[in-house]
PDB file of C-alpha atoms in Angstrom:
ATOM      1  CA  ALA D 878     -89.394-128.185-124.161  1.00  0.00           C
ATOM      2  CA  GLN D 879     -86.659-129.226-121.818  1.00  0.00           C
ATOM      3  CA  LYS D 880     -85.213-127.132-119.058  1.00  0.00           C
ATOM      4  CA  VAL D 881     -82.385-127.354-116.519  1.00  0.00           C
ATOM      5  CA  THR D 882     -82.406-125.353-113.306  1.00  0.00           C
ATOM      6  CA  GLN D 883     -79.455-124.749-111.042  1.00  0.00           C
ATOM      7  CA  ALA D 884     -80.996-122.755-108.240  1.00  0.00           C
ATOM      8  CA  GLN D 885     -77.707-121.938-106.534  1.00  0.00           C
ATOM      9  CA  THR D 886     -76.009-119.152-108.451  1.00  0.00           C
ATOM     10  CA  GLU D 887     -73.053-118.859-106.072  1.00  0.00           C
ATOM     11  CA  ILE D 888     -71.740-120.983-103.235  1.00  0.00           C
ATOM     12  CA  SER D 889     -68.825-120.118-101.001  1.00  0.00           C
ATOM     13  CA  VAL D 890     -67.175-122.718 -98.755  1.00  0.00           C
ATOM     14  CA  VAL D 891     -63.987-123.073 -96.802  1.00  0.00           C
ATOM     15  CA  GLU D 892     -61.463-125.633 -97.939  1.00  0.00           C
ATOM     16  CA  LYS D 893     -62.145-129.201 -96.756  1.00  0.00           C
ATOM     17  CA  GLU D 894     -65.868-128.620 -96.453  1.00  0.00           C
ATOM     18  CA  ASP D 895     -68.244-130.828 -98.414  1.00  0.00           C
ATOM     19  CA  VAL D 896     -70.495-129.087-100.900  1.00  0.00           C
ATOM     20  CA  THR D 897     -73.468-130.193-102.997  1.00  0.00           C
ATOM     21  CA  LEU D 898     -74.482-128.518-106.226  1.00  0.00           C
ATOM     22  CA  ASP D 899     -78.127-128.983-107.142  1.00  0.00           C
ATOM     23  CA  CYS D 900     -79.517-129.672-110.599  1.00  0.00           C
ATOM     24  CA  VAL D 901     -83.189-130.137-111.463  1.00  0.00           C
ATOM     25  CA  TYR D 902     -84.309-130.917-114.980  1.00  0.00           C
ATOM     26  CA  GLU D 903     -87.564-131.021-116.912  1.00  0.00           C
ATOM     27  CA  THR D 904     -88.328-133.131-119.941  1.00  0.00           C
ATOM     28  CA  ARG D 905     -91.215-135.222-121.225  1.00  0.00           C
ATOM     29  CA  ASP D 906     -88.886-137.624-123.000  1.00  0.00           C
ATOM     30  CA  THR D 907     -88.143-140.977-121.420  1.00  0.00           C
ATOM     31  CA  THR D 908     -84.684-141.242-122.937  1.00  0.00           C
ATOM     32  CA  TYR D 909     -82.271-138.449-122.174  1.00  0.00           C
ATOM     33  CA  TYR D 910     -78.736-137.787-121.019  1.00  0.00           C
ATOM     34  CA  LEU D 911     -77.443-135.652-118.196  1.00  0.00           C
ATOM     35  CA  PHE D 912     -74.011-134.075-117.967  1.00  0.00           C
ATOM     36  CA  TRP D 913     -71.901-132.047-115.582  1.00  0.00           C
ATOM     37  CA  TYR D 914     -69.193-129.697-116.830  1.00  0.00           C
ATOM     38  CA  LYS D 915     -66.671-127.607-114.898  1.00  0.00           C
ATOM     39  CA  GLN D 916     -65.546-124.223-116.200  1.00  0.00           C
ATOM     40  CA  PRO D 917     -62.484-122.855-114.381  1.00  0.00           C
ATOM     41  CA  PRO D 918     -61.437-119.212-114.843  1.00  0.00           C
ATOM     42  CA  SER D 919     -59.358-120.243-117.869  1.00  0.00           C
ATOM     43  CA  GLY D 920     -62.630-120.687-119.765  1.00  0.00           C
ATOM     44  CA  GLU D 921     -62.491-124.260-120.992  1.00  0.00           C
ATOM     45  CA  LEU D 922     -65.454-126.475-120.128  1.00  0.00           C
ATOM     46  CA  VAL D 923     -64.210-129.729-118.677  1.00  0.00           C
ATOM     47  CA  PHE D 924     -66.429-132.785-119.033  1.00  0.00           C
ATOM     48  CA  LEU D 925     -67.042-134.504-115.686  1.00  0.00           C
ATOM     49  CA  ILE D 926     -69.778-137.074-116.140  1.00  0.00           C
ATOM     50  CA  ARG D 927     -72.566-138.374-118.402  1.00  0.00           C
ATOM     51  CA  ARG D 928     -75.612-140.259-117.193  1.00  0.00           C
ATOM     52  CA  ASN D 929     -78.408-141.767-119.268  1.00  0.00           C
ATOM     53  CA  SER D 930     -81.966-141.827-118.040  1.00  0.00           C
ATOM     54  CA  PHE D 931     -81.998-145.595-117.599  1.00  0.00           C
ATOM     55  CA  ASP D 932     -79.035-145.659-115.272  1.00  0.00           C
ATOM     56  CA  GLU D 933     -79.927-144.368-111.829  1.00  0.00           C
ATOM     57  CA  GLN D 934     -76.883-145.807-110.175  1.00  0.00           C
ATOM     58  CA  ASN D 935     -74.953-143.207-108.251  1.00  0.00           C
ATOM     59  CA  GLU D 936     -71.354-142.668-109.190  1.00  0.00           C
ATOM     60  CA  ILE D 937     -68.246-141.808-107.238  1.00  0.00           C
ATOM     61  CA  SER D 938     -64.987-140.633-108.741  1.00  0.00           C
ATOM     62  CA  GLY D 939     -62.430-139.660-106.146  1.00  0.00           C
ATOM     63  CA  ARG D 940     -63.793-136.671-104.229  1.00  0.00           C
ATOM     64  CA  TYR D 941     -66.683-136.282-106.681  1.00  0.00           C
ATOM     65  CA  SER D 942     -70.000-138.068-106.447  1.00  0.00           C
ATOM     66  CA  TRP D 943     -73.293-137.784-108.274  1.00  0.00           C
ATOM     67  CA  ASN D 944     -76.796-138.596-107.108  1.00  0.00           C
ATOM     68  CA  PHE D 945     -79.317-139.191-109.901  1.00  0.00           C
ATOM     69  CA  GLN D 946     -82.962-139.451-108.797  1.00  0.00           C
ATOM     70  CA  LYS D 947     -85.605-139.718-111.514  1.00  0.00           C
ATOM     71  CA  SER D 948     -88.392-139.466-108.946  1.00  0.00           C
ATOM     72  CA  THR D 949     -87.385-135.884-108.195  1.00  0.00           C
ATOM     73  CA  SER D 950     -85.816-135.128-111.613  1.00  0.00           C
ATOM     74  CA  SER D 951     -82.567-134.241-109.945  1.00  0.00           C
ATOM     75  CA  PHE D 952     -78.923-134.914-110.702  1.00  0.00           C
ATOM     76  CA  ASN D 953     -76.931-133.471-107.840  1.00  0.00           C
ATOM     77  CA  PHE D 954     -73.155-133.223-107.600  1.00  0.00           C
ATOM     78  CA  THR D 955     -71.211-133.440-104.352  1.00  0.00           C
ATOM     79  CA  ILE D 956     -67.583-132.515-103.807  1.00  0.00           C
ATOM     80  CA  THR D 957     -66.113-134.010-100.658  1.00  0.00           C
ATOM     81  CA  ALA D 958     -63.287-132.241 -98.850  1.00  0.00           C
ATOM     82  CA  SER D 959     -63.301-129.312-101.268  1.00  0.00           C
ATOM     83  CA  GLN D 960     -60.056-127.761-102.436  1.00  0.00           C
ATOM     84  CA  VAL D 961     -59.193-124.321-103.784  1.00  0.00           C
ATOM     85  CA  VAL D 962     -58.682-125.869-107.233  1.00  0.00           C
ATOM     86  CA  ASP D 963     -62.372-126.802-107.235  1.00  0.00           C
ATOM     87  CA  SER D 964     -63.244-123.117-107.580  1.00  0.00           C
ATOM     88  CA  ALA D 965     -65.061-122.814-110.895  1.00  0.00           C
ATOM     89  CA  VAL D 966     -68.464-122.493-112.489  1.00  0.00           C
ATOM     90  CA  TYR D 967     -70.247-125.812-112.735  1.00  0.00           C
ATOM     91  CA  PHE D 968     -72.883-126.468-115.386  1.00  0.00           C
ATOM     92  CA  CYS D 969     -75.465-129.199-115.448  1.00  0.00           C
ATOM     93  CA  ALA D 970     -76.806-130.025-118.925  1.00  0.00           C
ATOM     94  CA  LEU D 971     -79.434-132.199-120.569  1.00  0.00           C
ATOM     95  CA  SER D 972     -79.712-133.642-124.065  1.00  0.00           C
ATOM     96  CA  LEU D 973     -82.501-135.667-125.636  1.00  0.00           C
ATOM     97  CA  ASP D 974     -82.298-138.841-127.641  1.00  0.00           C
ATOM     98  CA  ASN D 975     -83.100-137.579-131.111  1.00  0.00           C
ATOM     99  CA  ASN D 976     -81.358-137.076-134.414  1.00  0.00           C
ATOM    100  CA  ALA D 977     -81.177-133.313-134.192  1.00  0.00           C
ATOM    101  CA  GLY D 978     -77.565-133.373-133.229  1.00  0.00           C
ATOM    102  CA  ASN D 979     -76.038-133.257-129.824  1.00  0.00           C
ATOM    103  CA  MET D 980     -77.846-130.227-128.481  1.00  0.00           C
ATOM    104  CA  LEU D 981     -77.135-129.527-124.857  1.00  0.00           C
ATOM    105  CA  THR D 982     -79.579-127.576-122.719  1.00  0.00           C
ATOM    106  CA  PHE D 983     -77.482-125.987-120.003  1.00  0.00           C
ATOM    107  CA  GLY D 984     -78.531-124.825-116.583  1.00  0.00           C
ATOM    108  CA  GLY D 985     -77.533-121.328-115.547  1.00  0.00           C
ATOM    109  CA  GLY D 986     -74.446-122.555-113.747  1.00  0.00           C
ATOM    110  CA  THR D 987     -73.301-122.468-110.124  1.00  0.00           C
ATOM    111  CA  ARG D 988     -70.192-120.510-109.225  1.00  0.00           C
ATOM    112  CA  LEU D 989     -68.302-122.323-106.482  1.00  0.00           C
ATOM    113  CA  MET D 990     -65.703-120.432-104.486  1.00  0.00           C
ATOM    114  CA  VAL D 991     -63.494-122.465-102.193  1.00  0.00           C
ATOM    115  CA  LYS D 992     -61.528-120.323 -99.772  1.00  0.00           C
ATOM    116  CA  PRO D 993     -58.326-121.492 -98.094  1.00  0.00           C
TER     117      PRO D 993
ATOM    118  CA  ASP F  26     -55.756-137.215-125.553  1.00  0.00           C
ATOM    119  CA  THR F  27     -58.994-135.254-125.134  1.00  0.00           C
ATOM    120  CA  GLU F  28     -57.723-131.958-126.483  1.00  0.00           C
ATOM    121  CA  VAL F  29     -59.429-129.333-128.564  1.00  0.00           C
ATOM    122  CA  THR F  30     -57.283-126.348-129.472  1.00  0.00           C
ATOM    123  CA  GLN F  31     -58.468-122.905-130.433  1.00  0.00           C
ATOM    124  CA  THR F  32     -56.651-119.920-131.882  1.00  0.00           C
ATOM    125  CA  PRO F  33     -56.347-117.103-131.184  1.00  0.00           C
ATOM    126  CA  LYS F  34     -56.939-116.935-127.438  1.00  0.00           C
ATOM    127  CA  HIS F  35     -57.860-113.265-127.601  1.00  0.00           C
ATOM    128  CA  LEU F  36     -59.064-111.175-130.522  1.00  0.00           C
ATOM    129  CA  VAL F  37     -59.933-107.506-130.747  1.00  0.00           C
ATOM    130  CA  MET F  38     -61.546-106.368-133.969  1.00  0.00           C
ATOM    131  CA  GLY F  39     -63.352-103.367-135.347  1.00  0.00           C
ATOM    132  CA  MET F  40     -66.816-103.535-136.794  1.00  0.00           C
ATOM    133  CA  THR F  41     -65.506-103.391-140.357  1.00  0.00           C
ATOM    134  CA  ASN F  42     -62.835-106.046-139.946  1.00  0.00           C
ATOM    135  CA  LYS F  43     -62.825-109.609-141.222  1.00  0.00           C
ATOM    136  CA  LYS F  44     -61.261-112.211-138.985  1.00  0.00           C
ATOM    137  CA  SER F  45     -61.412-115.959-138.442  1.00  0.00           C
ATOM    138  CA  LEU F  46     -61.401-118.234-135.421  1.00  0.00           C
ATOM    139  CA  LYS F  47     -59.810-121.632-135.726  1.00  0.00           C
ATOM    140  CA  CYS F  48     -60.512-124.887-133.915  1.00  0.00           C
ATOM    141  CA  GLU F  49     -58.677-128.185-134.227  1.00  0.00           C
ATOM    142  CA  GLN F  50     -59.036-131.661-132.754  1.00  0.00           C
ATOM    143  CA  HIS F  51     -57.174-134.884-133.435  1.00  0.00           C
ATOM    144  CA  MET F  52     -59.371-137.297-131.527  1.00  0.00           C
ATOM    145  CA  GLY F  53     -61.090-138.682-134.617  1.00  0.00           C
ATOM    146  CA  HIS F  54     -64.318-136.957-133.667  1.00  0.00           C
ATOM    147  CA  ARG F  55     -66.821-136.483-136.476  1.00  0.00           C
ATOM    148  CA  ALA F  56     -68.999-133.804-134.875  1.00  0.00           C
ATOM    149  CA  MET F  57     -67.840-130.285-134.131  1.00  0.00           C
ATOM    150  CA  TYR F  58     -69.638-127.346-132.581  1.00  0.00           C
ATOM    151  CA  TRP F  59     -69.441-123.597-132.118  1.00  0.00           C
ATOM    152  CA  TYR F  60     -70.847-121.984-128.985  1.00  0.00           C
ATOM    153  CA  LYS F  61     -71.093-118.391-127.864  1.00  0.00           C
ATOM    154  CA  GLN F  62     -70.866-117.570-124.161  1.00  0.00           C
ATOM    155  CA  LYS F  63     -71.591-114.183-122.639  1.00  0.00           C
ATOM    156  CA  ALA F  64     -70.335-113.333-119.161  1.00  0.00           C
ATOM    157  CA  LYS F  65     -72.083-115.178-116.341  1.00  0.00           C
ATOM    158  CA  LYS F  66     -74.266-117.111-118.785  1.00  0.00           C
ATOM    159  CA  PRO F  67     -74.167-120.698-120.027  1.00  0.00           C
ATOM    160  CA  PRO F  68     -72.878-121.447-123.526  1.00  0.00           C
ATOM    161  CA  GLU F  69     -75.335-121.024-126.400  1.00  0.00           C
ATOM    162  CA  LEU F  70     -75.111-123.355-129.364  1.00  0.00           C
ATOM    163  CA  MET F  71     -74.460-121.660-132.712  1.00  0.00           C
ATOM    164  CA  PHE F  72     -73.575-124.394-135.222  1.00  0.00           C
ATOM    165  CA  VAL F  73     -73.159-128.164-135.419  1.00  0.00           C
ATOM    166  CA  TYR F  74     -71.140-129.954-138.057  1.00  0.00           C
ATOM    167  CA  SER F  75     -71.561-133.669-138.543  1.00  0.00           C
ATOM    168  CA  TYR F  76     -69.183-135.467-140.903  1.00  0.00           C
ATOM    169  CA  GLU F  77     -68.031-132.096-142.248  1.00  0.00           C
ATOM    170  CA  LYS F  78     -71.547-131.032-143.153  1.00  0.00           C
ATOM    171  CA  LEU F  79     -73.483-128.295-141.410  1.00  0.00           C
ATOM    172  CA  SER F  80     -76.360-129.999-139.610  1.00  0.00           C
ATOM    173  CA  ILE F  81     -77.586-127.303-137.251  1.00  0.00           C
ATOM    174  CA  ASN F  82     -77.602-123.521-137.516  1.00  0.00           C
ATOM    175  CA  GLU F  83     -79.318-121.974-134.519  1.00  0.00           C
ATOM    176  CA  SER F  84     -80.549-118.931-136.464  1.00  0.00           C
ATOM    177  CA  VAL F  85     -77.165-117.288-136.250  1.00  0.00           C
ATOM    178  CA  PRO F  86     -76.739-113.958-138.128  1.00  0.00           C
ATOM    179  CA  SER F  87     -74.925-114.242-141.449  1.00  0.00           C
ATOM    180  CA  ARG F  88     -72.042-112.118-140.169  1.00  0.00           C
ATOM    181  CA  PHE F  89     -70.905-115.415-138.608  1.00  0.00           C
ATOM    182  CA  SER F  90     -69.907-117.937-141.257  1.00  0.00           C
ATOM    183  CA  PRO F  91     -68.740-121.415-140.240  1.00  0.00           C
ATOM    184  CA  GLU F  92     -66.546-123.674-142.304  1.00  0.00           C
ATOM    185  CA  CYS F  93     -65.373-127.246-141.825  1.00  0.00           C
ATOM    186  CA  PRO F  94     -62.504-127.900-144.281  1.00  0.00           C
ATOM    187  CA  ASN F  95     -61.894-131.414-142.954  1.00  0.00           C
ATOM    188  CA  SER F  96     -62.807-133.648-140.054  1.00  0.00           C
ATOM    189  CA  SER F  97     -60.180-132.110-137.778  1.00  0.00           C
ATOM    190  CA  LEU F  98     -60.669-128.430-138.468  1.00  0.00           C
ATOM    191  CA  LEU F  99     -63.446-125.972-137.835  1.00  0.00           C
ATOM    192  CA  ASN F 100     -63.340-122.281-138.655  1.00  0.00           C
ATOM    193  CA  LEU F 101     -65.631-119.406-137.818  1.00  0.00           C
ATOM    194  CA  HIS F 102     -65.349-116.449-140.182  1.00  0.00           C
ATOM    195  CA  LEU F 103     -66.350-113.104-138.760  1.00  0.00           C
ATOM    196  CA  HIS F 104     -67.371-110.039-140.738  1.00  0.00           C
ATOM    197  CA  ALA F 105     -69.058-106.767-139.839  1.00  0.00           C
ATOM    198  CA  LEU F 106     -69.615-107.754-136.233  1.00  0.00           C
ATOM    199  CA  GLN F 107     -71.403-105.640-133.663  1.00  0.00           C
ATOM    200  CA  PRO F 108     -70.187-104.751-130.157  1.00  0.00           C
ATOM    201  CA  GLU F 109     -72.841-107.074-128.711  1.00  0.00           C
ATOM    202  CA  ASP F 110     -71.044-109.976-130.419  1.00  0.00           C
ATOM    203  CA  SER F 111     -68.234-109.597-127.896  1.00  0.00           C
ATOM    204  CA  ALA F 112     -68.120-112.901-126.007  1.00  0.00           C
ATOM    205  CA  LEU F 113     -66.169-116.090-125.403  1.00  0.00           C
ATOM    206  CA  TYR F 114     -66.438-118.362-128.445  1.00  0.00           C
ATOM    207  CA  LEU F 115     -66.054-122.024-127.610  1.00  0.00           C
ATOM    208  CA  CYS F 116     -65.433-124.887-129.953  1.00  0.00           C
ATOM    209  CA  ALA F 117     -66.305-128.460-129.016  1.00  0.00           C
ATOM    210  CA  SER F 118     -66.166-131.891-130.569  1.00  0.00           C
ATOM    211  CA  SER F 119     -67.734-135.271-129.920  1.00  0.00           C
ATOM    212  CA  LEU F 120     -67.285-138.723-131.382  1.00  0.00           C
ATOM    213  CA  LYS F 121     -70.508-138.352-133.356  1.00  0.00           C
ATOM    214  CA  ALA F 122     -73.447-135.970-133.339  1.00  0.00           C
ATOM    215  CA  GLY F 123     -75.669-138.277-131.323  1.00  0.00           C
ATOM    216  CA  THR F 124     -76.937-137.201-127.949  1.00  0.00           C
ATOM    217  CA  SER F 125     -75.187-139.906-125.986  1.00  0.00           C
ATOM    218  CA  TYR F 126     -71.736-138.584-126.773  1.00  0.00           C
ATOM    219  CA  GLU F 127     -70.089-136.141-124.468  1.00  0.00           C
ATOM    220  CA  GLN F 128     -68.614-133.017-125.950  1.00  0.00           C
ATOM    221  CA  TYR F 129     -65.043-131.921-125.352  1.00  0.00           C
ATOM    222  CA  PHE F 130     -64.448-128.201-125.320  1.00  0.00           C
ATOM    223  CA  GLY F 131     -61.528-126.028-126.262  1.00  0.00           C
ATOM    224  CA  PRO F 132     -60.286-123.110-124.132  1.00  0.00           C
ATOM    225  CA  GLY F 133     -62.179-120.577-126.213  1.00  0.00           C
ATOM    226  CA  THR F 134     -61.407-117.343-128.027  1.00  0.00           C
ATOM    227  CA  ARG F 135     -62.279-114.189-126.122  1.00  0.00           C
ATOM    228  CA  LEU F 136     -63.545-111.762-128.746  1.00  0.00           C
ATOM    229  CA  THR F 137     -63.922-108.028-128.259  1.00  0.00           C
ATOM    230  CA  VAL F 138     -65.615-105.971-130.962  1.00  0.00           C
ATOM    231  CA  THR F 139     -64.854-102.253-130.815  1.00  0.00           C
TER     232      THR F 139
END
């Protein structure tokens, strides 16, 4: 069975600090997909990124960057120069390449608080 | 436009009431999902619809009854709920029900059962 672990339950930083959210996953499958979602206080989960297991290239999107390392089964997320609007719960998720539908296994989430 | 809408935003119902949650998307997505999220927990999958047919039911009690009238609409009918069913109910959609497709979520309906 697959599993996603986000060891950091809460992180508090001051605005403009850089912050990294950790995600470690477990699966025996060779083909899988990893996702990050942001859930602000309003409740809606906002899709941030999808990565497939064959693409280990790191990605940067503005202040956001992702580091995918299969050797350590990690898919970490870094926010550079954090802002108050980044305050939210962030979920890492995993899905397998099968026909059972798009079933996401979520990590427990990391609550990020960015203080002015 | 990556928008999934849900109504109502808040719902308070008694244990003997019947109510429905509604979800709508106009992105041409053919897979739609219902999730339940308790406070400080990740979302838990309840149902998956693929091409308007129920493809996954995660052993959800029968007091929750999903319905997909067409490719844009998804309903969740509620009847005889228990206080422990109080939660945020999230709807999502994706292009198809394959694992490579990201899901887009609505803002949720916050349900309180009294």
